[in-house]
Short mmCIF file of C-alpha atoms and ligand atoms in Angstrom, two decimals:
data_model
loop_
_atom_site.label_atom_id
_atom_site.label_comp_id
_atom_site.label_asym_id
_atom_site.label_seq_id
_atom_site.Cartn_x
_atom_site.Cartn_y
_atom_site.Cartn_z
CA UNK A 2 121.98 105.84 125.68
CA UNK A 3 119.10 103.38 124.22
CA UNK A 4 116.75 103.57 121.37
CA UNK A 5 113.07 103.11 121.66
CA UNK A 6 111.07 102.51 118.02
CA UNK A 7 107.28 102.71 118.19
CA UNK A 8 105.92 100.10 115.61
CA UNK A 9 102.58 99.26 117.15
CA UNK A 10 99.30 101.08 116.40
CA UNK A 11 96.74 100.71 113.96
CA UNK A 12 97.80 102.29 110.80
CA UNK A 13 93.94 103.10 109.83
CA UNK A 14 95.19 105.91 107.37
CA UNK A 15 96.74 103.56 105.17
CA UNK A 16 94.11 100.68 104.89
CA UNK A 17 93.79 98.48 103.02
CA UNK A 18 97.47 97.86 102.97
CA UNK A 19 97.41 97.76 106.72
CA UNK A 20 94.65 95.33 107.07
CA UNK A 21 97.10 92.70 106.29
CA UNK A 22 100.46 94.17 106.98
CA UNK A 23 102.14 96.56 109.37
CA UNK A 24 102.40 100.15 108.14
CA UNK A 25 106.24 100.37 109.38
CA UNK A 26 106.71 97.76 106.97
CA UNK A 27 105.31 99.54 103.90
CA UNK A 28 108.48 99.84 101.68
CA UNK A 29 109.97 103.30 100.78
CA UNK A 30 112.56 102.69 97.90
CA UNK A 31 112.11 99.16 98.38
CA UNK A 32 113.06 99.26 102.00
CA UNK A 33 110.53 98.99 104.87
CA UNK A 34 110.07 102.44 106.54
CA UNK A 35 110.98 100.90 109.93
CA UNK A 36 114.44 99.89 108.79
CA UNK A 37 115.55 103.80 108.24
CA UNK A 38 114.84 104.16 111.81
CA UNK A 39 116.71 101.44 113.00
CA UNK A 40 119.72 102.42 110.79
CA UNK A 41 119.50 105.88 112.13
CA UNK A 42 120.11 104.49 115.48
CA UNK A 43 122.79 102.00 114.28
CA UNK A 44 124.40 105.15 112.63
CA UNK A 45 124.05 107.39 115.97
CA UNK A 46 126.22 104.47 117.58
CA UNK A 47 122.95 103.55 119.69
CA UNK A 48 123.22 99.75 119.72
CA UNK A 49 120.31 98.80 122.47
CA UNK A 50 117.27 99.24 120.52
CA UNK A 51 113.52 98.32 121.93
CA UNK A 52 110.66 98.11 119.45
CA UNK A 53 106.98 98.61 120.78
CA UNK A 54 105.02 95.93 118.52
CA UNK A 55 101.29 95.28 118.42
CA UNK A 56 99.72 91.79 119.27
CA UNK A 57 98.44 91.54 115.62
CA UNK A 58 101.30 92.88 113.46
CA UNK A 59 104.13 91.95 115.84
CA UNK A 60 105.31 88.93 114.60
CA UNK A 61 105.57 90.16 110.98
CA UNK A 62 108.18 92.97 112.42
CA UNK A 63 110.07 90.24 114.48
CA UNK A 64 110.58 88.66 111.08
CA UNK A 65 111.53 91.38 109.27
CA UNK A 66 113.70 92.96 111.62
CA UNK A 67 114.92 90.01 113.28
CA UNK A 68 117.57 90.25 116.31
CA UNK A 69 119.10 93.73 114.85
CA UNK A 70 122.43 91.82 113.72
CA UNK A 71 121.70 92.70 110.20
CA UNK A 72 121.81 96.54 111.26
CA UNK A 73 124.70 95.94 113.94
CA UNK A 74 122.16 96.41 116.79
CA UNK A 75 120.53 94.52 119.44
CA UNK A 76 116.71 94.52 119.34
CA UNK A 77 114.26 93.78 122.27
CA UNK A 78 110.76 93.52 121.20
CA UNK A 79 108.35 94.96 123.89
CA UNK A 80 104.74 94.16 123.30
CA UNK A 81 102.05 96.63 123.98
CA UNK A 82 98.79 95.10 124.41
CA UNK A 83 96.50 97.82 123.16
CA UNK A 84 97.48 101.01 121.10
CA UNK A 85 96.56 103.39 124.34
CA UNK A 86 99.03 106.08 123.14
CA UNK A 87 102.74 107.22 122.72
CA UNK A 88 103.20 108.09 126.28
CA UNK A 89 101.62 104.40 127.31
CA UNK A 90 104.15 103.27 124.66
CA UNK A 91 107.08 104.41 126.63
CA UNK A 92 105.75 103.32 129.91
CA UNK A 93 105.09 99.71 128.55
CA UNK A 94 108.97 99.91 127.57
CA UNK A 95 109.93 101.24 131.17
CA UNK A 96 111.57 97.63 132.21
CA UNK A 97 113.44 97.67 129.07
CA UNK A 98 114.58 101.73 129.23
CA UNK A 99 115.35 101.61 133.26
CA UNK A 100 116.68 104.79 134.00
CA UNK A 101 118.74 105.29 130.91
CA UNK A 102 118.67 108.36 128.64
CA UNK A 103 116.92 107.38 125.13
CA UNK A 104 116.16 108.47 121.97
CA UNK A 105 112.20 107.82 120.65
CA UNK A 106 111.48 107.23 117.24
CA UNK A 107 108.13 106.83 115.43
CA UNK A 108 108.58 103.76 113.38
CA UNK A 109 106.74 105.37 110.27
CA UNK A 110 108.66 108.68 110.49
CA UNK A 111 111.74 109.41 108.02
CA UNK A 112 114.16 111.87 109.08
CA UNK A 113 117.03 113.08 106.77
CA UNK A 114 120.28 113.39 108.19
CA UNK A 115 119.95 110.78 110.98
CA UNK A 116 120.02 111.56 114.63
CA UNK A 117 123.71 111.50 115.22
CA UNK A 118 124.04 115.44 115.41
CA UNK A 119 120.62 115.61 117.69
CA UNK A 120 122.23 112.93 120.23
CA UNK A 121 125.44 115.25 120.55
CA UNK A 122 123.18 118.10 121.46
CA UNK A 123 121.20 116.06 123.64
CA UNK A 124 124.35 114.96 125.46
CA UNK A 125 126.20 118.15 125.50
CA UNK A 126 123.61 120.56 126.57
CA UNK A 127 121.96 117.83 129.02
CA UNK A 128 118.18 119.13 129.04
CA UNK A 129 115.35 116.79 130.26
CA UNK A 130 114.04 116.47 127.08
CA UNK A 131 114.82 117.58 123.53
CA UNK A 132 111.87 117.74 121.01
CA UNK A 133 112.36 118.26 117.09
CA UNK A 134 110.06 120.71 115.53
CA UNK A 135 109.69 121.75 111.85
CA UNK A 136 107.21 124.10 110.09
CA UNK A 137 104.36 122.70 108.54
CA UNK A 138 101.44 124.12 106.24
CA UNK A 139 98.97 121.77 108.17
CA UNK A 140 99.81 121.97 111.98
CA UNK A 141 96.68 120.61 113.00
CA UNK A 142 97.43 117.09 111.81
CA UNK A 143 100.27 117.06 114.30
CA UNK A 144 101.29 118.02 117.88
CA UNK A 145 102.17 121.81 117.74
CA UNK A 146 104.74 123.58 120.05
CA UNK A 147 104.78 127.05 121.21
CA UNK A 148 108.16 128.81 121.74
CA UNK A 149 109.14 131.99 123.87
CA UNK A 150 112.65 133.14 123.90
CA UNK A 151 113.61 129.98 122.31
CA UNK A 152 112.09 127.83 125.15
CA UNK A 153 108.98 125.47 124.82
CA UNK A 154 106.33 127.13 126.62
CA UNK A 155 103.10 125.24 125.24
CA UNK A 156 102.48 121.93 123.26
CA UNK A 157 98.87 120.76 122.05
CA UNK A 158 98.20 117.54 120.20
CA UNK A 159 96.63 118.02 116.83
CA UNK A 160 94.87 121.44 117.98
CA UNK A 161 91.75 122.48 115.57
CA UNK A 162 93.05 126.12 115.63
CA UNK A 163 97.09 125.85 115.95
CA UNK A 164 98.75 128.84 117.43
CA UNK A 165 101.95 128.18 115.50
CA UNK A 166 102.96 126.15 112.62
CA UNK A 167 105.56 124.37 114.21
CA UNK A 168 104.98 120.45 114.39
CA UNK A 169 106.45 118.06 116.54
CA UNK A 170 108.66 115.60 114.70
CA UNK A 171 108.31 112.25 115.33
CA UNK A 172 111.71 111.80 116.92
CA UNK A 173 112.38 112.73 120.50
CA UNK A 174 115.14 112.54 123.22
CA UNK A 175 114.35 111.89 126.79
CA UNK A 176 116.01 111.28 130.22
CA UNK A 177 114.23 108.85 132.56
CA UNK A 178 111.89 111.71 133.80
CA UNK A 179 109.23 111.25 130.82
CA UNK A 180 108.22 107.99 133.04
CA UNK A 181 107.24 110.00 135.83
CA UNK A 182 105.60 112.72 133.44
CA UNK A 183 103.81 109.80 131.69
CA UNK A 184 102.39 108.42 134.76
CA UNK A 185 100.83 111.62 135.89
CA UNK A 186 98.88 112.50 132.74
CA UNK A 187 95.24 111.47 131.74
CA UNK A 188 93.98 110.14 128.42
CA UNK A 189 93.20 112.80 126.09
CA UNK A 190 89.95 113.22 124.03
CA UNK A 191 91.02 110.37 121.75
CA UNK A 192 91.58 108.22 124.67
CA UNK A 193 95.27 107.82 124.10
CA UNK A 194 97.88 108.82 126.70
CA UNK A 195 99.67 111.53 124.66
CA UNK A 196 103.54 111.80 124.53
CA UNK A 197 102.90 115.70 123.76
CA UNK A 198 101.00 116.11 127.22
CA UNK A 199 103.82 114.16 129.16
CA UNK A 200 106.34 116.86 127.80
CA UNK A 201 103.89 119.40 128.61
CA UNK A 202 103.86 118.10 132.08
CA UNK A 203 107.66 118.37 131.95
CA UNK A 204 107.36 122.08 131.12
CA UNK A 205 104.88 122.79 133.74
CA UNK A 206 107.00 121.34 136.20
CA UNK A 207 110.11 123.35 135.39
CA UNK A 208 111.85 120.53 133.87
CA UNK A 209 114.39 121.96 130.78
CA UNK A 210 112.68 120.85 127.48
CA UNK A 211 114.82 121.86 124.56
CA UNK A 212 113.40 122.61 121.23
CA UNK A 213 115.60 121.86 117.85
CA UNK A 214 114.39 123.02 114.55
CA UNK A 215 114.78 120.54 111.86
CA UNK A 216 116.84 121.60 108.49
CA UNK A 217 116.48 118.86 106.25
CA UNK A 218 113.22 117.16 105.02
CA UNK A 219 111.07 115.18 107.72
CA UNK A 220 108.07 112.94 106.69
CA UNK A 221 105.53 111.03 108.62
CA UNK A 222 104.26 108.23 105.98
CA UNK A 223 100.80 107.81 107.60
CA UNK A 224 99.13 108.48 104.41
CA UNK A 225 99.35 107.70 100.54
CA UNK A 226 100.68 111.06 99.54
CA UNK A 227 103.26 110.93 102.33
CA UNK A 228 104.37 107.60 101.24
CA UNK A 229 104.64 109.01 97.76
CA UNK A 230 106.74 111.98 98.71
CA UNK A 231 108.86 109.66 101.39
CA UNK A 232 109.41 107.83 98.14
CA UNK A 233 110.74 110.46 95.99
CA UNK A 234 112.79 112.06 98.65
CA UNK A 235 114.76 108.82 99.16
CA UNK A 236 114.77 107.88 95.52
CA UNK A 237 116.50 111.08 94.94
CA UNK A 238 119.51 109.90 96.82
CA UNK A 239 120.21 106.65 95.13
CA UNK A 240 123.18 105.58 93.29
CA UNK A 241 122.95 103.70 90.00
CA UNK A 242 123.29 100.02 90.16
CA UNK A 243 122.28 97.64 87.45
CA UNK A 244 122.67 94.00 88.65
CA UNK A 245 119.64 92.63 86.98
CA UNK A 246 119.44 91.23 83.23
CA UNK A 247 118.92 93.97 80.69
CA UNK A 248 117.65 92.92 76.88
CA UNK A 249 116.87 95.48 74.21
CA UNK A 250 116.13 97.76 77.21
CA UNK A 251 117.09 101.55 77.99
CA UNK A 252 117.93 102.89 81.43
CA UNK A 253 118.21 106.65 81.70
CA UNK A 254 119.14 108.39 84.97
CA UNK A 255 119.73 107.14 88.69
CA UNK A 256 118.25 103.43 88.75
CA UNK A 257 118.76 100.62 90.83
CA UNK A 258 118.01 97.00 89.26
CA UNK A 259 118.40 94.21 91.58
CA UNK A 260 120.19 91.02 90.53
CA UNK A 261 117.47 88.38 89.34
CA UNK A 262 115.16 91.07 87.81
CA UNK A 263 114.67 90.58 83.99
CA UNK A 264 113.90 93.60 81.38
CA UNK A 265 112.87 92.85 78.15
CA UNK A 266 112.09 95.74 75.68
CA UNK A 267 111.73 97.97 78.78
CA UNK A 268 112.56 101.69 78.99
CA UNK A 269 113.22 102.96 82.80
CA UNK A 270 113.71 106.56 83.49
CA UNK A 271 115.16 107.11 87.08
CA UNK A 272 115.05 107.68 89.71
CA UNK A 273 113.62 104.40 90.23
CA UNK A 274 114.30 101.12 91.93
CA UNK A 275 113.34 97.58 90.55
CA UNK A 276 113.18 94.80 92.92
CA UNK A 277 114.89 91.21 92.46
CA UNK A 278 113.12 88.85 90.52
CA UNK A 279 110.93 91.48 88.86
CA UNK A 280 109.88 90.80 85.28
CA UNK A 281 109.46 93.99 83.09
CA UNK A 282 108.54 93.50 79.39
CA UNK A 283 107.48 95.90 76.76
CA UNK A 284 106.67 98.63 79.40
CA UNK A 285 107.99 101.96 80.69
CA UNK A 286 108.96 102.75 84.15
CA UNK A 287 108.73 106.47 84.89
CA UNK A 288 110.43 108.76 87.43
CA UNK A 289 109.79 108.11 91.40
CA UNK A 290 108.74 104.52 90.87
CA UNK A 291 109.53 101.47 93.41
CA UNK A 292 108.74 98.19 91.80
CA UNK A 293 108.98 95.50 94.52
CA UNK A 294 110.50 92.04 94.34
CA UNK A 295 108.98 89.64 91.91
CA UNK A 296 106.50 92.08 90.32
CA UNK A 297 105.56 91.74 86.64
CA UNK A 298 104.82 94.43 84.15
CA UNK A 299 103.96 93.77 80.55
CA UNK A 300 102.47 96.33 77.91
CA UNK A 301 101.92 99.21 80.65
CA UNK A 302 103.44 102.29 82.00
CA UNK A 303 104.02 103.42 85.49
CA UNK A 304 105.16 106.06 86.94
CA UNK A 305 105.53 108.05 90.40
CA UNK A 306 104.01 104.81 92.18
CA UNK A 307 104.80 101.99 94.63
CA UNK A 308 104.15 98.61 94.14
CA UNK A 309 104.82 95.99 96.94
CA UNK A 310 106.45 92.31 96.08
CA UNK A 311 104.48 90.02 93.78
CA UNK A 312 102.15 92.53 91.87
CA UNK A 313 101.41 92.51 88.38
CA UNK A 314 100.19 95.31 85.90
CA UNK A 315 99.56 94.07 82.41
CA UNK A 316 98.18 95.59 79.05
CA UNK A 317 97.12 99.06 80.37
CA UNK A 318 95.82 101.57 78.10
CA UNK A 319 96.71 104.69 79.89
CA UNK A 320 99.86 105.31 82.18
CA UNK A 321 99.36 104.34 85.78
CA UNK A 322 100.73 106.96 88.06
CA UNK A 323 100.50 108.08 92.00
CA UNK A 324 99.71 104.51 92.85
CA UNK A 325 100.43 102.35 95.89
CA UNK A 326 99.74 98.71 95.21
CA UNK A 327 99.95 96.17 98.19
CA UNK A 328 101.38 92.67 97.82
CA UNK A 329 100.27 90.31 95.00
CA UNK A 330 97.95 92.69 93.55
CA UNK A 331 96.93 91.99 89.68
CA UNK A 332 95.86 94.65 87.18
CA UNK A 333 95.31 93.27 83.86
CA UNK A 334 93.34 94.37 81.02
CA UNK A 335 91.70 91.68 78.58
CA UNK A 336 90.58 92.20 75.01
CA UNK A 337 87.04 90.92 74.88
CA UNK A 338 83.97 93.12 73.85
CA UNK A 339 81.99 94.68 75.05
CA UNK A 340 84.61 96.20 77.08
CA UNK A 341 83.84 96.55 81.12
CA UNK A 342 85.58 97.09 84.33
CA UNK A 343 86.04 94.18 86.92
CA UNK A 344 87.06 94.62 90.26
CA UNK A 345 87.64 92.59 93.15
CA UNK A 346 89.18 95.23 96.05
CA UNK A 347 89.62 95.07 99.86
CA UNK A 348 87.91 97.20 102.14
CA UNK A 349 88.65 101.07 102.09
CA UNK A 350 90.52 100.60 98.67
CA UNK A 351 90.60 103.43 96.33
CA UNK A 352 90.54 103.05 92.52
CA UNK A 353 90.68 106.26 90.37
CA UNK A 354 89.65 106.21 86.63
CA UNK A 355 91.32 109.33 85.65
O1 DAU B 579 104.29 112.11 113.25
C1 DAU B 579 104.62 113.35 114.16
C2 DAU B 579 103.18 112.96 114.97
O2 DAU B 579 103.42 111.62 115.82
C3 DAU B 579 103.40 114.10 116.01
O3 DAU B 579 103.39 115.32 115.47
C4 DAU B 579 102.21 113.86 117.30
O4 DAU B 579 102.48 114.82 118.07
C5 DAU B 579 102.30 112.61 117.67
O5 DAU B 579 101.13 112.41 118.60
C6 DAU B 579 102.21 111.56 116.46
O6 DAU B 579 101.04 111.63 115.92
P1 DAU B 579 100.18 110.57 115.11
O7 DAU B 579 98.80 110.60 115.33
O8 DAU B 579 100.90 110.48 113.78
O9 DAU B 579 100.72 109.22 116.02
P2 DAU B 579 100.37 107.70 115.51
O10 DAU B 579 99.11 107.19 115.80
O11 DAU B 579 100.73 107.47 113.78
O12 DAU B 579 101.41 106.78 115.84
C7 DAU B 579 102.98 106.94 115.48
C8 DAU B 579 103.57 105.81 115.49
O13 DAU B 579 103.50 105.20 116.99
C9 DAU B 579 103.31 104.65 114.57
O14 DAU B 579 104.42 104.20 114.04
C10 DAU B 579 102.27 103.90 115.53
C11 DAU B 579 102.95 103.70 117.05
N1 DAU B 579 102.07 103.71 118.20
C12 DAU B 579 101.04 104.78 118.10
C13 DAU B 579 100.25 104.27 119.41
C14 DAU B 579 98.86 105.42 119.44
C15 DAU B 579 102.42 102.73 118.74
O15 DAU B 579 103.53 101.96 118.91
N2 DAU B 579 101.73 102.45 119.96
C16 DAU B 579 100.57 103.48 120.04
O16 DAU B 579 100.01 103.05 121.28
#
């Protein structure tokens, strides 16, 4: 069985972070989202992994994931010229996939518990496709499935009036039957070849599509709130490891402090991770925070946030919370009078003065 991870697309919902960086590389608990998918493949014993990349962000993904040896897999990169849909991505990868069965994993998804069990279910009951479903409060944002007597009868991509609350999770198991199905469908109203339509095509033609309800948590990290939620869920699973330097500092709860980080008169209340080379001075880091490599926090309080590498937060009056800072962002408060706000922010940024 091969693996296919989809890391192309545009990432419009995480702008401005994704103006300069692939959304699949935004870190959750200081590890790029994409790496969780690659590790899930490796843990399930899938060692041939194809990664779909877009021309604009592909190089960055190649640099981060490399040849796959850091995960114990062999990675083949497949460039998709335009984000023409998930089924289009499958067709683009056909030369890599050949006639092998494969697991397709959306590169911005996180699935607790991995895919080992699903692979076993797929291999033992041998359907033409296996889809993962989970009940959600907002099914209109996802592909939605309708079941009858435990069988999949109908699928719809982001229907305005969903008929069930069962969302399609971004992990699928396919036989090579999916290639002909992807060739048979037309682009959707949003102009994409939808994998949901290709699976419906399998159902309509009498192929066996098996549903599997997900027990653990699942997150599509496409939006800020989802990123923060994914960060919480992963941070809840970490084990304390304090490799950095602690000077007159206090650490409570589960906290990882990477080697090369330096904390002076800092209080960290976990779960939290502090990246290598970070400098934390006279500050408080609250629960569910991931501070990237080489960040600087001074005279400030930060909680329930994700800071990418090289960012700095200094001299804040109030606590910064529920925030996502990109790379090398600088937030500082001066002491001049009269006091004022001064911003230089990219397109589609959001600033909340609460
Ligand atoms: O997250 C689950 C949902 O993922 C499913 O419920 C939907 O049925 C499915 O269509 C998909 O919806 P999204 O709108 O969230 O998909 P998105 O455009 O975010 O793309 C998912 C991943 O695939 C993302 O890592 C980008 C990548 N991608 C996307 C497109 C459209 C590609 O590699 N190529 C593409 O052409």
